[in-house]
Coordinates of C-alpha atoms in Angstrom, one line a residue:
Chain A
M27 CA -4.0 -13.2 -23.2
T28 CA -0.4 -12.3 -22.6
P29 CA 1.2 -10.0 -25.2
T30 CA 4.9 -10.6 -25.6
P31 CA 6.8 -7.6 -24.6
S32 CA 9.3 -6.2 -27.1
A33 CA 12.9 -7.0 -26.6
A34 CA 13.6 -3.7 -25.1
A35 CA 10.7 -3.9 -22.6
P36 CA 11.6 -4.4 -19.0
S37 CA 10.9 -7.9 -17.9
A38 CA 10.2 -9.7 -14.7
A39 CA 12.6 -12.1 -12.8
P40 CA 11.7 -15.7 -13.2
A41 CA 8.6 -16.6 -11.1
A42 CA 10.6 -19.1 -8.9
R43 CA 13.0 -16.3 -8.0
R44 CA 10.3 -13.9 -7.2
V45 CA 8.5 -16.3 -5.0
L46 CA 11.7 -17.4 -3.3
A47 CA 12.6 -13.8 -2.6
Q48 CA 9.1 -13.1 -1.1
T49 CA 9.4 -16.4 1.0
S50 CA 12.7 -15.2 2.4
F51 CA 11.4 -11.7 3.0
E52 CA 8.3 -13.0 4.9
T53 CA 10.4 -15.6 6.9
R54 CA 12.9 -12.9 8.0
A55 CA 10.0 -10.6 8.9
I56 CA 8.6 -13.2 11.2
L57 CA 11.9 -14.3 12.8
R58 CA 13.1 -10.7 13.4
N59 CA 9.8 -9.5 15.0
G60 CA 10.1 -9.9 18.9
E61 CA 6.4 -10.2 19.5
Q62 CA 6.0 -12.8 16.8
L63 CA 9.0 -14.8 18.2
L64 CA 7.2 -14.8 21.6
V65 CA 4.2 -16.4 20.2
T66 CA 5.8 -18.8 17.8
L67 CA 8.8 -20.1 19.7
V68 CA 9.0 -18.9 23.3
L69 CA 5.5 -19.8 24.2
P70 CA 5.5 -23.3 22.8
V71 CA 8.9 -24.2 24.4
L72 CA 7.7 -22.8 27.8
L73 CA 4.6 -24.8 27.5
L74 CA 6.6 -27.9 26.6
L75 CA 8.8 -27.5 29.5
G76 CA 5.9 -26.6 31.9
L77 CA 3.7 -29.5 30.9
V78 CA 6.5 -32.1 30.9
Q79 CA 8.3 -31.0 34.1
T80 CA 5.4 -30.2 36.3
S81 CA 2.0 -31.9 36.7
L82 CA 0.1 -28.6 37.2
I83 CA -2.2 -29.9 34.5
E84 CA -3.4 -33.5 34.9
L85 CA -3.1 -35.5 31.8
D86 CA -4.2 -39.2 31.2
T87 CA -1.4 -40.2 28.9
A88 CA -2.8 -43.7 28.4
G89 CA 0.5 -45.2 29.3
A90 CA 2.7 -43.1 27.3
S91 CA 5.4 -41.0 28.9
R92 CA 4.4 -37.4 29.6
V93 CA 6.9 -35.9 27.0
D94 CA 5.7 -38.3 24.2
F95 CA 2.1 -37.3 25.0
V96 CA 2.7 -33.5 25.3
T97 CA 5.2 -32.9 22.4
P98 CA 2.7 -33.6 19.5
G99 CA 0.3 -31.1 21.1
V100 CA 3.0 -28.5 21.5
L101 CA 3.9 -28.9 17.7
A102 CA 0.2 -28.4 16.9
L103 CA 0.2 -25.3 19.0
A104 CA 3.4 -24.1 17.1
C105 CA 1.5 -24.7 13.8
L106 CA -1.5 -22.6 15.1
S107 CA 0.7 -19.8 16.2
T108 CA 2.6 -19.4 13.0
A109 CA 0.0 -20.2 10.4
F110 CA -2.9 -18.4 12.2
T111 CA -1.9 -15.9 14.8
S112 CA 1.4 -14.5 13.5
Q113 CA 0.3 -14.6 9.9
A114 CA -3.1 -13.0 10.4
I115 CA -1.5 -10.1 12.3
A116 CA 1.3 -9.6 9.9
T117 CA -1.0 -9.7 6.8
A118 CA -3.6 -7.4 8.5
F119 CA -0.9 -4.6 9.1
D120 CA 0.6 -5.1 5.6
R121 CA -2.9 -4.7 4.2
R122 CA -3.4 -1.6 6.3
N123 CA 0.0 -0.2 5.4
G124 CA -0.5 -0.8 1.6
V125 CA 2.3 -3.4 1.4
L126 CA -0.1 -5.9 -0.1
R127 CA -1.2 -3.5 -2.9
L128 CA 2.3 -2.3 -3.6
L129 CA 3.7 -5.8 -4.0
A130 CA 0.8 -6.7 -6.1
T131 CA 1.7 -4.1 -8.7
T132 CA 5.3 -5.4 -9.0
P133 CA 5.9 -8.7 -11.1
L134 CA 5.4 -10.7 -8.0
G135 CA 1.5 -10.1 -8.3
R136 CA -1.1 -11.4 -6.0
S137 CA -0.6 -15.1 -6.6
G138 CA 3.2 -14.7 -6.0
L139 CA 2.6 -12.9 -2.8
L140 CA 0.2 -15.6 -1.5
A141 CA 2.8 -18.3 -2.4
G142 CA 5.5 -16.5 -0.6
K143 CA 3.3 -16.1 2.5
V144 CA 2.5 -19.8 2.6
L145 CA 6.1 -20.9 2.0
G146 CA 7.2 -18.3 4.6
V147 CA 4.9 -20.0 7.2
L148 CA 6.3 -23.5 6.2
A149 CA 9.9 -22.1 6.7
V150 CA 9.1 -20.8 10.1
E151 CA 7.5 -24.0 11.0
V152 CA 10.6 -25.9 10.1
V153 CA 12.5 -23.7 12.5
Q154 CA 9.8 -24.4 15.2
V155 CA 10.0 -28.2 14.7
L156 CA 13.8 -28.1 15.0
V157 CA 13.7 -26.1 18.2
I158 CA 10.8 -27.7 19.8
G159 CA 11.9 -31.1 18.7
A160 CA 15.5 -30.6 20.1
V161 CA 14.2 -29.5 23.4
A162 CA 11.7 -32.4 23.6
L163 CA 14.3 -34.9 22.6
G164 CA 16.5 -33.5 25.3
L165 CA 13.5 -34.2 27.7
G166 CA 13.4 -37.8 26.6
W167 CA 10.9 -37.6 23.7
R168 CA 10.8 -40.9 21.7
P169 CA 8.3 -40.4 18.7
D170 CA 7.2 -43.2 16.5
V171 CA 9.4 -42.8 13.6
A172 CA 7.0 -44.6 11.3
G173 CA 4.4 -41.9 12.1
V174 CA 6.6 -38.9 10.9
P175 CA 5.2 -38.9 7.4
A176 CA 1.7 -38.9 8.6
A177 CA 2.5 -36.2 11.1
V178 CA 4.0 -34.0 8.2
G179 CA 0.9 -34.6 6.2
A180 CA -1.4 -33.7 9.2
G181 CA 0.8 -30.5 9.8
L182 CA 0.5 -29.4 6.2
L183 CA -3.2 -29.8 6.3
G184 CA -3.5 -27.9 9.6
T185 CA -1.2 -25.2 8.1
A186 CA -3.5 -25.0 5.2
A187 CA -6.7 -24.6 7.3
F188 CA -5.0 -22.1 9.8
T189 CA -3.4 -20.0 7.0
A190 CA -6.8 -19.7 5.2
L191 CA -8.5 -18.6 8.4
A192 CA -5.6 -16.1 8.9
L193 CA -6.1 -14.6 5.5
L194 CA -9.9 -14.6 6.0
L195 CA -9.6 -12.5 9.1
A196 CA -6.8 -10.2 7.8
G197 CA -8.6 -9.5 4.7
T198 CA -11.8 -8.5 6.2
L199 CA -11.2 -6.9 9.7
R200 CA -9.3 -3.8 10.7
A201 CA -5.7 -4.4 11.7
E202 CA -6.3 -3.7 15.4
G203 CA -9.3 -6.0 15.3
V204 CA -7.3 -8.7 13.9
L205 CA -4.6 -8.2 16.5
A206 CA -7.2 -8.7 19.3
V207 CA -9.1 -11.6 17.7
A208 CA -6.0 -13.5 16.7
N209 CA -4.5 -13.4 20.2
L210 CA -7.8 -14.3 21.8
V211 CA -8.4 -17.3 19.4
L212 CA -4.9 -18.5 20.2
V213 CA -5.5 -18.3 23.9
L214 CA -9.0 -19.9 23.7
L215 CA -7.8 -22.8 21.6
V216 CA -4.7 -23.4 23.8
V217 CA -6.9 -23.7 26.8
G218 CA -9.9 -25.4 25.4
G219 CA -9.3 -26.3 21.8
G220 CA -7.9 -29.7 22.1
L221 CA -4.4 -28.8 21.2
L222 CA -2.4 -29.8 24.3
V223 CA -5.2 -31.5 26.3
P224 CA -7.0 -34.1 24.1
P225 CA -10.7 -33.2 23.4
D226 CA -12.0 -36.2 25.4
Q227 CA -10.1 -35.0 28.5
L228 CA -11.8 -31.5 28.3
P229 CA -14.6 -30.7 30.7
G230 CA -18.4 -30.6 29.8
P231 CA -19.5 -29.9 26.2
L232 CA -15.9 -29.1 25.1
A233 CA -15.2 -32.8 25.1
H234 CA -17.5 -33.2 22.2
L235 CA -16.9 -29.8 20.5
A236 CA -13.1 -29.7 20.5
A237 CA -12.7 -32.7 18.2
F238 CA -14.5 -30.9 15.5
L239 CA -12.3 -27.7 15.8
P240 CA -9.3 -27.5 13.5
S241 CA -7.1 -27.2 16.6
G242 CA -8.5 -30.4 18.2
A243 CA -8.4 -32.3 15.0
L244 CA -4.7 -31.2 14.4
G245 CA -3.8 -32.1 18.0
E246 CA -5.4 -35.6 17.7
A247 CA -3.8 -36.2 14.3
L248 CA -0.4 -35.3 15.5
R249 CA -0.7 -37.3 18.8
G250 CA -2.0 -40.4 16.8
A251 CA 0.8 -40.2 14.3
L252 CA 3.7 -39.6 16.7
L253 CA 2.4 -41.9 19.5
G254 CA 2.0 -44.6 16.9
T255 CA -1.7 -45.1 17.4
G256 CA -2.7 -43.9 14.0
V257 CA -4.3 -40.7 12.7
P258 CA -8.0 -40.7 13.3
A259 CA -10.0 -40.5 10.1
L260 CA -12.3 -37.9 11.7
S261 CA -9.4 -35.5 12.2
V262 CA -8.5 -35.6 8.7
V263 CA -12.1 -35.1 7.5
V264 CA -12.4 -32.1 10.0
L265 CA -9.2 -30.5 8.8
L266 CA -10.2 -30.9 5.1
G267 CA -13.6 -29.4 5.9
W268 CA -12.2 -26.3 7.7
T269 CA -9.6 -25.8 4.9
A270 CA -12.3 -25.8 2.3
A271 CA -14.6 -23.5 4.4
F272 CA -11.8 -20.9 5.3
G273 CA -10.3 -21.1 1.9
W274 CA -13.6 -20.4 0.2
G275 CA -14.3 -17.5 2.6
A276 CA -10.8 -16.0 2.1
T277 CA -11.0 -16.3 -1.6
R278 CA -14.5 -14.6 -1.7
L279 CA -14.2 -12.0 1.0
F280 CA -10.5 -11.0 1.1
R281 CA -10.2 -7.2 0.4
W282 CA -6.9 -5.8 -0.7
H283 CA -7.8 -2.2 0.3
Chain B
M20 CA -6.4 -6.4 -27.3
P21 CA -3.7 -4.3 -29.0
T22 CA -0.3 -4.7 -27.8
S23 CA 1.2 -1.4 -28.9
P24 CA 0.6 2.1 -27.4
A25 CA -2.3 4.2 -29.0
P26 CA -1.6 5.7 -32.3
N27 CA -1.1 9.2 -31.0
G28 CA 1.8 8.0 -28.7
A29 CA -0.3 8.0 -25.5
A30 CA 1.1 5.6 -23.0
V31 CA -1.9 6.0 -20.8
V32 CA -5.5 6.4 -22.1
V33 CA -8.5 6.8 -19.8
R34 CA -11.9 7.3 -21.4
G35 CA -15.1 7.9 -19.4
L36 CA -13.8 6.3 -16.2
V37 CA -16.4 6.0 -13.6
K38 CA -15.8 4.4 -10.1
R39 CA -18.3 4.3 -7.4
Y40 CA -17.9 3.5 -3.7
G41 CA -21.2 2.6 -2.0
G42 CA -23.2 4.1 -4.9
R43 CA -21.3 7.3 -4.8
A44 CA -19.3 8.1 -7.9
V45 CA -15.8 9.2 -6.8
V46 CA -14.7 9.2 -10.4
D47 CA -17.5 10.3 -12.8
G48 CA -16.7 10.2 -16.5
L49 CA -13.0 11.1 -16.4
D50 CA -10.9 11.4 -19.5
L51 CA -7.1 11.5 -19.4
E52 CA -4.0 10.8 -21.6
A53 CA -0.4 10.7 -20.7
R54 CA 2.4 10.5 -23.3
A55 CA 5.7 8.7 -23.1
G56 CA 8.6 11.1 -22.4
A57 CA 6.3 13.5 -20.7
V58 CA 5.3 14.3 -17.1
T59 CA 1.5 14.5 -16.8
A60 CA 0.1 15.9 -13.6
V61 CA -3.2 15.1 -12.2
L62 CA -4.0 18.1 -10.1
G63 CA -6.9 18.6 -7.7
P64 CA -8.0 19.0 -4.2
N65 CA -8.1 16.1 -1.8
G66 CA -11.2 13.9 -2.5
A67 CA -11.3 14.9 -6.2
G68 CA -10.8 11.3 -7.3
K69 CA -7.0 11.5 -8.2
T70 CA -5.9 8.4 -6.2
T71 CA -8.9 6.3 -7.4
T72 CA -8.0 7.2 -11.0
V73 CA -4.4 6.1 -10.8
E74 CA -5.4 2.9 -8.9
C75 CA -7.6 2.0 -11.8
C76 CA -4.5 2.6 -14.1
E77 CA -2.4 0.4 -11.7
G78 CA -4.9 -2.5 -11.9
L79 CA -5.6 -2.1 -8.2
R80 CA -9.2 -1.3 -8.8
T81 CA -11.7 -2.3 -11.5
P82 CA -13.6 0.5 -13.2
D83 CA -17.4 0.5 -12.9
D84 CA -17.5 2.1 -16.4
G85 CA -15.3 3.4 -19.1
T86 CA -12.0 2.1 -20.2
V87 CA -8.3 2.4 -19.1
Q88 CA -5.5 1.4 -21.3
V89 CA -1.9 1.4 -20.2
L90 CA 0.7 0.7 -23.0
G91 CA -2.3 -0.4 -25.0
M92 CA -3.3 -3.1 -22.5
D93 CA -6.0 -3.5 -19.9
P94 CA -4.5 -3.0 -16.4
V95 CA -6.6 -5.7 -14.8
A96 CA -7.0 -8.3 -17.6
D97 CA -3.3 -7.9 -18.8
A98 CA -1.8 -7.4 -15.3
R99 CA 0.8 -10.0 -15.7
A100 CA 2.3 -8.5 -18.9
L101 CA 2.1 -4.9 -17.5
R102 CA 3.5 -5.4 -14.0
P103 CA 7.1 -5.5 -15.2
R104 CA 6.6 -2.3 -17.3
V105 CA 4.7 -0.2 -14.8
G106 CA 6.3 1.4 -11.6
V107 CA 3.9 2.4 -8.8
M108 CA 4.4 4.7 -5.8
L109 CA 1.3 4.6 -3.6
Q110 CA 0.1 7.5 -1.6
D111 CA 0.4 5.5 1.7
G112 CA 3.9 4.2 0.7
G113 CA 3.1 0.5 1.0
L114 CA 6.3 -0.2 2.9
P115 CA 6.5 -2.9 5.4
T116 CA 7.2 -1.1 8.7
G117 CA 9.5 -3.9 10.1
A118 CA 11.8 -4.1 7.1
R119 CA 15.1 -2.1 6.7
A120 CA 15.1 0.4 4.0
G121 CA 17.9 -1.2 2.0
E122 CA 16.4 -4.6 2.3
M123 CA 13.0 -3.5 1.1
L124 CA 14.6 -1.9 -2.0
R125 CA 16.7 -5.0 -2.8
H126 CA 13.5 -7.1 -2.2
V127 CA 11.6 -5.1 -4.8
A128 CA 14.5 -5.2 -7.2
A129 CA 14.6 -8.9 -7.1
M130 CA 11.3 -9.1 -8.8
Y131 CA 12.8 -7.7 -12.1
A132 CA 15.2 -9.3 -14.6
S133 CA 17.4 -6.3 -14.9
P134 CA 16.8 -3.7 -12.2
R135 CA 18.6 -0.4 -12.0
D136 CA 22.0 -0.3 -10.2
L137 CA 21.0 0.0 -6.5
G138 CA 24.1 1.9 -5.4
E139 CA 23.5 4.4 -8.1
L140 CA 19.7 4.8 -7.3
S141 CA 20.4 5.0 -3.6
A142 CA 23.0 7.7 -4.1
R143 CA 20.6 9.7 -6.3
L144 CA 17.9 9.7 -3.7
G145 CA 20.2 9.8 -0.6
L146 CA 19.0 6.4 0.7
G147 CA 22.4 5.4 1.8
A148 CA 22.2 7.3 5.1
F149 CA 19.2 5.3 6.3
A150 CA 19.6 2.0 4.4
G151 CA 19.9 0.1 7.7
T152 CA 17.1 1.8 9.3
T153 CA 13.8 0.1 9.8
V154 CA 10.8 1.8 7.8
R155 CA 9.0 2.4 11.1
R156 CA 11.8 4.9 12.0
L157 CA 12.0 6.8 8.8
S158 CA 10.7 10.4 8.4
G159 CA 8.0 11.0 5.9
G160 CA 10.4 12.4 3.3
Q161 CA 12.7 9.4 3.7
R162 CA 9.8 7.0 3.2
Q163 CA 8.7 8.9 0.1
R164 CA 12.2 8.6 -1.4
L165 CA 12.3 5.0 -0.6
A166 CA 8.9 4.4 -2.2
L167 CA 9.9 6.3 -5.3
A168 CA 13.1 4.2 -5.5
A169 CA 11.0 1.1 -5.4
A170 CA 8.7 2.5 -8.1
V171 CA 11.5 3.0 -10.6
V172 CA 13.9 0.3 -9.8
G173 CA 12.5 -2.0 -12.4
R174 CA 13.2 0.4 -15.3
P175 CA 9.5 1.0 -15.9
E176 CA 8.1 2.5 -19.1
V177 CA 5.2 4.0 -17.2
V178 CA 5.5 5.3 -13.6
F179 CA 2.5 6.3 -11.4
L180 CA 3.4 8.6 -8.5
D181 CA 0.6 9.3 -6.1
E182 CA 1.4 12.6 -4.2
P183 CA 5.2 12.1 -4.5
S184 CA 6.1 15.2 -2.6
A185 CA 3.8 14.7 0.4
G186 CA 5.8 15.1 3.7
M187 CA 9.0 15.9 1.9
D188 CA 11.5 18.5 3.0
P189 CA 12.8 20.9 0.3
Q190 CA 15.9 19.1 -0.5
S191 CA 14.2 15.7 -0.9
R192 CA 11.7 17.3 -3.1
L193 CA 14.4 18.6 -5.5
A194 CA 16.1 15.3 -5.6
V195 CA 12.7 13.7 -6.5
W196 CA 12.0 16.3 -9.1
D197 CA 15.4 15.8 -10.7
L198 CA 14.8 12.1 -10.9
V199 CA 11.3 12.7 -12.4
R200 CA 12.7 14.9 -15.2
E201 CA 15.4 12.5 -15.9
L202 CA 12.9 9.6 -16.2
R203 CA 10.9 11.8 -18.7
D204 CA 14.2 12.6 -20.7
E205 CA 14.7 8.7 -20.9
G206 CA 11.3 8.4 -22.5
V207 CA 9.3 7.2 -19.5
A208 CA 5.6 8.3 -19.2
V209 CA 5.4 9.9 -15.7
V210 CA 1.9 10.4 -14.2
L211 CA 1.8 12.1 -10.8
T212 CA -1.0 13.3 -8.8
T213 CA -0.6 16.4 -6.6
H214 CA -2.6 19.1 -5.0
L215 CA 0.6 21.2 -4.9
M216 CA 0.4 24.1 -7.5
D217 CA 4.1 24.7 -7.8
E218 CA 4.8 21.0 -8.3
A219 CA 2.5 20.8 -11.3
E220 CA 3.7 24.2 -12.6
D221 CA 7.5 23.3 -12.3
L222 CA 7.3 19.7 -13.3
A223 CA 4.5 18.8 -15.6
D224 CA 4.5 19.1 -19.4
H225 CA 0.7 18.4 -19.2
V226 CA -1.8 19.1 -16.5
H227 CA -5.3 17.7 -16.0
V228 CA -7.2 19.6 -13.4
V229 CA -9.6 17.3 -11.6
D230 CA -12.5 18.2 -9.4
H231 CA -15.5 16.1 -8.2
G232 CA -14.2 13.1 -10.2
R233 CA -14.0 14.8 -13.7
V234 CA -11.3 16.7 -15.6
I235 CA -12.4 20.2 -15.7
A236 CA -9.4 21.6 -17.6
S237 CA -6.6 20.1 -19.4
G238 CA -3.5 21.3 -21.3
T239 CA 0.1 22.3 -21.0
V240 CA 0.8 24.7 -18.1
R241 CA 1.2 27.6 -20.6
E242 CA -2.2 26.8 -22.1
L243 CA -3.9 26.6 -18.7
L244 CA -2.3 29.9 -17.6
D245 CA -3.2 31.5 -20.9
V246 CA 0.3 32.9 -21.0
D247 CA 0.2 33.5 -24.7
A248 CA -2.8 35.9 -24.1
G249 CA -0.2 38.5 -23.2
E250 CA 0.6 40.5 -20.1
A251 CA -2.7 42.4 -20.0
E252 CA -4.3 39.9 -17.5
R253 CA -2.4 39.9 -14.3
T254 CA -3.0 39.1 -10.7
V255 CA -2.7 41.2 -7.6
R256 CA -2.7 39.4 -4.3
L257 CA -3.4 41.2 -1.1
D258 CA -3.4 40.0 2.5
A259 CA -5.2 42.4 4.8
A260 CA -8.1 42.5 7.3
P261 CA -11.0 40.3 6.3
G262 CA -14.3 41.5 4.9
L263 CA -13.1 44.5 2.8
D264 CA -15.6 45.8 0.2
L265 CA -14.6 43.9 -2.9
E266 CA -16.5 46.4 -5.3
A267 CA -14.8 49.3 -3.8
M268 CA -11.4 47.6 -4.2
A269 CA -12.1 46.8 -7.9
S270 CA -13.0 50.6 -8.3
A271 CA -9.8 51.6 -6.7
L272 CA -7.7 49.4 -8.8
G273 CA -9.5 50.7 -11.9
R274 CA -9.0 54.3 -10.8
G275 CA -12.7 55.2 -10.4
G276 CA -14.4 52.3 -12.1
P277 CA -14.0 48.5 -12.2
D278 CA -12.4 48.7 -15.6
G279 CA -12.1 45.0 -16.0
W280 CA -11.1 44.2 -12.5
V281 CA -12.5 41.2 -10.7
V282 CA -11.7 40.8 -7.1
T283 CA -12.4 37.7 -5.0
E284 CA -11.7 36.8 -1.3
P285 CA -11.1 33.0 -1.5
E286 CA -10.0 32.9 2.2
P287 CA -10.9 35.5 4.8
G288 CA -8.3 38.3 4.6
S289 CA -6.8 36.9 1.4
Y290 CA -7.7 38.8 -1.8
V291 CA -7.1 38.0 -5.4
A292 CA -7.7 40.7 -8.0
S293 CA -7.4 39.9 -11.8
G294 CA -7.2 42.8 -14.2
P295 CA -4.7 45.0 -16.1
A296 CA -2.2 45.5 -13.4
D297 CA 0.0 48.4 -13.8
A298 CA 1.7 50.8 -11.6
R299 CA -1.3 53.2 -11.5
A300 CA -3.6 50.4 -10.5
V301 CA -1.4 49.5 -7.7
A302 CA -1.1 53.1 -6.6
G303 CA -4.9 53.3 -6.6
L304 CA -5.2 50.3 -4.5
T305 CA -2.7 51.5 -1.9
A306 CA -4.2 54.8 -1.8
W307 CA -7.7 53.3 -1.2
L308 CA -6.1 51.1 1.6
A309 CA -4.7 54.2 3.2
D310 CA -7.9 56.1 3.1
S311 CA -9.7 53.0 4.5
G312 CA -7.1 52.8 7.3
V313 CA -6.1 49.3 6.4
L314 CA -2.6 48.0 6.5
A315 CA -1.7 45.2 3.9
S316 CA 0.5 42.6 5.4
R317 CA 1.4 41.3 1.8
L318 CA 0.9 42.8 -1.6
T319 CA 2.2 41.0 -4.7
V320 CA 1.8 41.5 -8.5
G321 CA 2.3 38.7 -10.9
R322 CA 1.0 36.5 -13.5
R323 CA -1.8 34.0 -13.0
T324 CA -0.9 30.8 -11.3
L325 CA -2.6 27.4 -11.7
E326 CA -4.4 28.2 -8.4
D327 CA -6.0 31.3 -10.1
V328 CA -7.0 29.0 -13.0
F329 CA -8.4 26.5 -10.5
L330 CA -10.3 29.2 -8.5
D331 CA -11.8 30.5 -11.9
L332 CA -12.9 27.1 -12.8
T333 CA -14.3 25.9 -9.4
G334 CA -14.5 28.9 -7.0
R335 CA -12.8 26.6 -4.6
H336 CA -9.5 27.1 -2.9
L337 CA -7.2 24.4 -3.8
R338 CA -4.4 24.3 -1.1

């Protein structure tokens, strides 16, 4: 039950204002942090330029132009870097430094803190899409405009899965451990997770495995949407499954202390 | 669940609190009260259970047994109603290292409908000089002052300060103590944990001495020091070579017999003698030291301190 405070009692700012303040605080924290920017903006843009301008990595684009084929994968990578790597590291250190506990004692509360984090991730992703999209358009990217809503939906689903995984790690491991694991996972998924190179073009067992990873599913969904070939149902199911699993784990296992 | 403070005016009431970590009781049947308009100190050595106790009051930990009431409400179940009315300063600060000091304070203030005037609060605690500095680069004292500002910016009715003076330079400490007294005068219930005797003695209206997860003594500073018992009981402190004969020292103080003197050596070379200290007793002590060929590096006579009380109660050295 929620007792009504007396007229003189100090009161909280409206919930929307609290969450908005937290969103802006989180967004600024990511955009101002050099290492985070390296992972969330510099790395995707470099990969975009490298993959489009050179043929160091051979890709079967199935008739599409190289930039049309590569850009959706780079957007999937951007989603992974912000929703997972950057968020896991930031939350782990905030947890270690007591920031999560302190903010949880203010009227923001735990739910407001979580909402602010998720919205902060989305805000950074908007910046990423604008920057990466602009560079790609400059390189001749012509996405299927009809597929944009589906791409946004897939991006939101991927963000949910990766953010849940980020919180699961950040809430259970030591900050230094999260730093190592989050970066390692990023590198492994970039190389063999089906983000940039479609799962079926990966060598050996990865060709079968990667489609069932959240990275491969998001890569396939974004390529399908933006190349105009349609989002594979399997990708959606895989992303939903991972979101449920990571979300369940994070809810059950997250430790504030 | 009642919505008003307890009938006796206590803003915080803890009864039989038990909190275990991995089966070990860190807090073990602790009782505590804190009134509005008063500073309540929870005093004890590191590991006594002070932080866990206030974290249960802040709703950050759920008690394994016993009850906690803050403003008549349950800190966990009624967290939403309590958060705007309770200010918290954590022992580890809880400040994000990448944020600038001023930005952090503005951010916490944005959570409240009518926060304190930030300019005035910053001036009070001297935050202006480092408002543009990131938390990472602040000194320990600067972080503590910023954390205190964040705890009080929402005009709380109850404030929990966990080791507020840790790492502070003397000037910062005075500024913090001034603000704490002002909060008390405004009717705020201030609960602070400390292992510093002087902080509890100078600041607190009420002291709970905690050891091994329980309150072992409780009362006003005067009550605890037994000041009203008169001047008969006083303390002589002596720093000299370690391992002196304690019984012989008591006899020297009592001019031939112990005469009510009790001498302890809580740390090697640091002696505390309690008894009827007068000029003759001190003369007897110095004569004995001269006869023994021992040079005292420090000799003071004074009333008992909370430290003496703590030693009496536990036999443990506090600081």
